[in-house]
Amino acid sequence: MSNTNASPYGTLPPASPVAVRKPISLPRLNELRARGEKITMLTAYDATFAAVADAAGVECILVGDSLGMVCQGLTSTVGVTLDTMRYHVESVARGIRRVQGTTWIIGDLPFGSYQESKEQALRSATVLMQAGAHMVKLEGGGWTTEVVHFLVERGIPVCAHLGLTPQTVHALGGYRVQGRDDAGAAQLRQEALALQDAGAAMVVLEMVPEALSTALTHELPRSHTIGIGAGNGTAGQVLVMHDMLGVNLGKNPKFVRNFMLGQASVQAAMAAYVAAVKDGSFPVNAEHAW
Ligand code: KIV
C-alpha cells in the first residue's frame, strides 16, 4: 500500500542502508587509521546530498565554506558568514538524523568568525556544534595553535587546515601549491606539529607536495592528515562534492577525478570514490599531485 503522506520531494528513507556501520567518532577514526584504512571525506551542504553520502559509506562530511562558491555563486570563501554556515550545518545534520546516519559532521568556521580572539572562536564554534556539527575546522597555522588548544580544552574537536588556505587567498596571491620550497615546507611542518600538540585531531592538507604530506602523515600520528591535492600518502582524502560529481561548467583542478563518469547515480559515484580512496587507486600521484 502506498504511503499517501510521503513527501513528493526528495524522499529520504527512515534508515540508512549503512545503518549497520558503527557511528563514526574520533575513536572509530583512530581505529581506521591504526589498521591502515584510509578515511573518506566529502563536502555536502544540504540534507539530501548528506544522506546520500552517508548511504554511500562516506565517513566524514565536511560542511565546507566552499559552499560560498558552489551554492552561493561567490568568487571566494571570504564572503561566507557564520549564519550561512549554521544554516547549512543544520540542514546536513537534519538529513543525517532522518536516515539515522552514522557520518561524522565537520562544520567549517568561516572567515572572520575566529580571527579576533579565542573567545570569539569559542562562540562561533558553539554555534556550529549546536547546529549539529561534531567537529569544527579552521584555517591556518601559528596563531591558530592557541585557538585550537582553547577549543579542544573545552571539549570541541578541531580539524586544522594547512597548505592552501582559501580564506587567505588574497594574502597568498592566488590558489597555489604551498610548501614547495625548503622554507615553506619547514614552516608547514612546524605549524602542523604545533597543531597536533594543541590537540587538533585532524588536519586538512590542501595543495601540498605529495612528498611533504606523506612525511607529515608519519610525523602526525595523533592528527589525521586529510589530503586534497596532496597525493595519496595522507591518512584520508577529501573532495568538494560538486567537483567529484562533475557538476560545474569550468575546468576541474588537476587533483579532482570525476567519479560520476560511468555511474548511474550520485550514490554510486560517491561509493566509487569511497572504494577508490580505500583501495588506494585515488588519488594517483603522477596525475593528481605535485
Ligand atoms: O571548504 C571546503 O570545502 C574545504 C575543503 C576544500 C577542504 O575546506
XYZ file of C-alpha atoms and ligand atoms in Angstrom:
298
model
C 0.000 0.000 0.000
C 1.446 3.386 -0.896
C 2.084 5.950 1.793
C -0.067 8.928 0.785
C 1.596 11.067 3.473
C 5.038 10.669 1.896
C 6.525 13.902 0.581
C 6.698 14.069 -3.215
C 10.058 15.820 -2.968
C 13.443 14.282 -2.255
C 12.312 11.354 -0.157
C 14.695 10.097 2.477
C 14.284 6.559 3.829
C 13.895 6.209 7.603
C 17.122 4.260 7.954
C 20.384 4.448 6.093
C 21.421 1.377 4.077
C 24.681 1.514 6.029
C 22.984 1.688 9.425
C 24.956 -1.409 10.392
C 28.088 0.717 10.377
C 29.190 1.833 13.830
C 28.691 5.595 14.322
C 31.767 7.458 13.218
C 33.504 9.021 16.205
C 37.069 10.089 16.970
C 37.958 6.659 18.478
C 36.478 4.991 15.361
C 38.583 7.221 13.076
C 41.645 6.356 15.189
C 40.814 2.664 14.730
C 40.566 3.053 10.935
C 43.916 4.824 10.838
C 45.557 2.263 13.139
C 44.626 -0.573 10.803
C 45.833 1.362 7.768
C 42.367 2.046 6.347
C 42.003 5.402 4.604
C 39.477 7.902 5.958
C 36.960 9.207 3.414
C 35.515 12.712 3.472
C 33.322 14.659 1.067
C 31.758 18.052 1.319
C 27.968 18.315 1.471
C 25.778 21.289 2.169
C 22.202 20.029 2.351
C 20.085 17.234 3.822
C 19.667 15.080 0.703
C 23.269 15.006 -0.513
C 24.440 14.432 3.072
C 22.101 11.440 3.434
C 23.238 10.062 0.062
C 26.907 10.438 1.061
C 26.157 8.614 4.320
C 24.407 5.826 2.398
C 27.422 5.599 0.058
C 29.675 4.883 3.031
C 31.470 8.226 3.325
C 32.808 8.521 6.886
C 33.085 12.300 7.261
C 31.018 15.099 5.782
C 32.639 18.494 5.673
C 30.131 21.322 5.525
C 32.812 23.451 3.936
C 32.778 27.170 3.299
C 33.368 26.123 -0.328
C 29.569 26.444 -0.310
C 30.297 30.110 -0.978
C 31.396 29.118 -4.465
C 29.241 26.081 -5.217
C 25.961 27.162 -3.561
C 26.102 30.941 -3.323
C 27.960 31.851 -6.509
C 30.695 33.821 -4.747
C 34.178 34.035 -6.243
C 35.922 33.094 -2.973
C 35.052 31.822 0.509
C 35.759 35.206 2.097
C 32.127 36.351 1.907
C 30.634 33.336 3.709
C 29.078 34.202 7.075
C 28.648 32.234 10.293
C 24.884 32.429 9.915
C 25.096 30.824 6.471
C 27.352 28.082 7.872
C 24.889 27.462 10.715
C 22.029 27.074 8.197
C 23.926 24.513 6.109
C 25.277 22.553 9.118
C 21.708 22.326 10.447
C 20.442 21.083 7.066
C 23.162 18.420 6.831
C 22.664 17.288 10.431
C 18.903 17.016 9.880
C 19.438 14.912 6.736
C 21.804 12.581 8.575
C 19.399 12.263 11.529
C 16.464 11.488 9.228
C 18.227 8.458 7.770
C 19.670 7.510 11.174
C 23.052 8.048 9.563
C 26.423 7.481 11.167
C 28.574 10.093 9.468
C 30.922 12.442 11.347
C 29.953 16.058 10.561
C 32.563 18.814 10.390
C 31.458 22.462 10.321
C 33.806 24.993 8.746
C 34.375 28.191 10.709
C 34.121 30.977 8.105
C 36.438 33.928 7.590
C 36.129 36.477 10.388
C 34.478 34.109 12.868
C 37.648 33.061 14.774
C 40.430 35.501 13.870
C 39.613 38.097 16.545
C 40.206 36.079 19.718
C 39.955 32.579 21.157
C 36.745 33.669 22.897
C 35.233 34.683 19.548
C 36.313 31.298 18.138
C 34.573 29.524 21.034
C 31.351 31.469 20.461
C 31.432 30.696 16.716
C 32.306 27.023 17.267
C 29.410 26.769 19.735
C 27.009 27.976 17.016
C 28.156 25.206 14.640
C 28.243 22.499 17.348
C 24.705 23.442 18.430
C 23.647 23.281 14.776
C 24.756 19.618 14.730
C 28.483 19.558 13.915
C 30.702 17.037 15.709
C 33.886 18.960 14.955
C 34.853 22.387 13.643
C 37.522 23.236 11.087
C 39.621 26.379 10.938
C 42.335 27.525 8.574
C 45.940 28.446 9.196
C 48.872 27.706 11.488
C 50.963 29.629 14.007
C 48.471 31.976 15.660
C 45.704 29.333 15.378
C 47.574 26.940 17.695
C 46.393 28.812 20.781
C 42.829 28.913 19.446
C 42.832 25.167 18.724
C 44.129 24.415 22.230
C 41.434 26.635 23.771
C 38.623 24.898 21.842
C 39.937 21.368 22.413
C 40.320 22.009 26.164
C 36.658 22.986 26.189
C 35.534 19.763 24.522
C 35.288 20.843 20.888
C 37.076 18.541 18.437
C 39.065 20.552 15.907
C 40.262 19.912 12.362
C 43.066 22.246 11.280
C 43.675 23.256 7.648
C 47.157 23.973 6.246
C 48.727 24.467 2.829
C 46.417 26.376 0.534
C 44.019 28.130 2.889
C 41.342 29.679 0.624
C 40.162 32.235 3.208
C 43.569 33.938 2.865
C 43.725 33.681 -0.933
C 44.319 37.420 -1.267
C 47.312 37.295 1.086
C 48.671 34.168 -0.647
C 48.366 35.813 -4.061
C 46.225 33.084 -5.620
C 45.270 29.410 -5.413
C 48.798 27.973 -5.489
C 50.615 24.877 -4.252
C 52.117 25.606 -0.806
C 55.253 24.253 0.897
C 57.185 23.768 -2.330
C 60.488 25.293 -1.232
C 62.536 24.335 1.835
C 61.476 27.347 3.893
C 57.775 26.850 3.093
C 57.974 23.134 3.849
C 59.777 23.762 7.171
C 57.155 26.302 8.237
C 54.295 23.988 7.308
C 55.910 21.122 9.252
C 56.435 23.323 12.336
C 52.818 24.550 12.214
C 51.435 21.036 11.753
C 53.408 19.639 14.708
C 52.266 22.530 16.930
C 48.643 21.970 15.905
C 48.934 18.272 16.758
C 50.350 19.235 20.188
C 47.447 21.661 20.631
C 45.045 18.753 20.135
C 43.862 19.058 16.523
C 42.520 15.578 15.792
C 42.643 16.127 12.030
C 44.465 18.372 9.619
C 43.404 19.050 6.054
C 46.459 19.452 3.797
C 45.407 21.310 0.656
C 47.641 21.600 -2.425
C 50.799 20.456 -0.667
C 53.532 18.438 -2.464
C 52.963 14.718 -2.096
C 56.385 14.034 -0.515
C 55.749 16.628 2.203
C 52.216 15.457 3.038
C 53.386 11.816 3.153
C 56.231 12.737 5.527
C 53.850 14.781 7.686
C 51.429 11.861 7.881
C 54.189 9.809 9.560
C 55.038 12.689 11.881
C 51.424 13.279 12.938
C 50.107 10.042 14.477
C 47.510 11.905 16.595
C 46.333 14.310 13.902
C 44.870 12.512 10.896
C 46.040 14.113 7.658
C 43.256 14.556 5.120
C 44.575 15.449 1.687
C 43.102 17.451 -1.168
C 45.650 17.834 -3.916
C 48.261 16.397 -1.534
C 48.878 12.941 -3.045
C 47.982 9.506 -1.788
C 50.216 9.298 1.293
C 47.771 11.010 3.670
C 45.559 9.245 6.222
C 42.448 10.241 4.281
C 41.108 12.237 1.366
C 38.529 14.955 0.822
C 36.986 16.414 -2.332
C 34.362 19.047 -2.969
C 31.212 17.121 -3.878
C 30.217 19.192 -6.902
C 33.681 18.748 -8.445
C 33.834 14.961 -7.969
C 30.340 14.674 -9.470
C 31.358 16.802 -12.469
C 28.696 19.389 -11.577
C 30.387 22.516 -12.847
C 30.873 24.307 -16.125
C 34.534 25.108 -15.549
C 37.690 23.051 -15.574
C 38.306 20.903 -12.509
C 41.652 21.332 -10.744
C 44.104 18.561 -11.557
C 43.622 16.845 -8.186
C 39.945 16.072 -8.901
C 38.569 12.934 -10.575
C 35.024 12.975 -11.961
C 33.551 9.916 -10.203
C 30.196 10.331 -11.960
C 31.667 9.014 -15.230
C 30.293 5.541 -15.867
C 27.992 5.629 -12.817
C 24.194 5.535 -12.906
C 23.567 7.529 -9.727
C 25.142 10.050 -7.369
C 25.188 7.405 -4.633
C 27.100 5.019 -6.941
C 29.588 7.790 -7.788
C 30.169 8.521 -4.110
C 30.535 4.797 -3.386
C 33.109 4.606 -6.216
C 35.025 7.474 -4.556
C 34.966 5.660 -1.209
C 36.176 2.428 -2.854
C 38.952 4.208 -4.786
C 40.251 6.027 -1.696
C 40.111 2.840 0.379
C 41.935 0.685 -2.196
C 44.496 3.423 -2.906
C 43.551 3.871 -6.578
C 42.659 7.541 -5.940
C 44.496 9.841 -5.972
C 47.239 8.836 -8.406
C 50.366 10.805 -7.557
C 51.550 11.150 -11.164
C 48.173 12.538 -12.214
C 46.637 14.347 -9.225
C 49.558 15.596 -7.149
C 52.651 17.778 -7.133
O 35.562 24.477 2.319
C 35.898 23.364 1.929
O 35.156 22.646 1.275
C 37.236 22.910 2.269
C 37.773 21.722 1.538
C 38.161 22.078 0.169
C 38.858 21.048 2.284
O 37.877 23.500 3.090
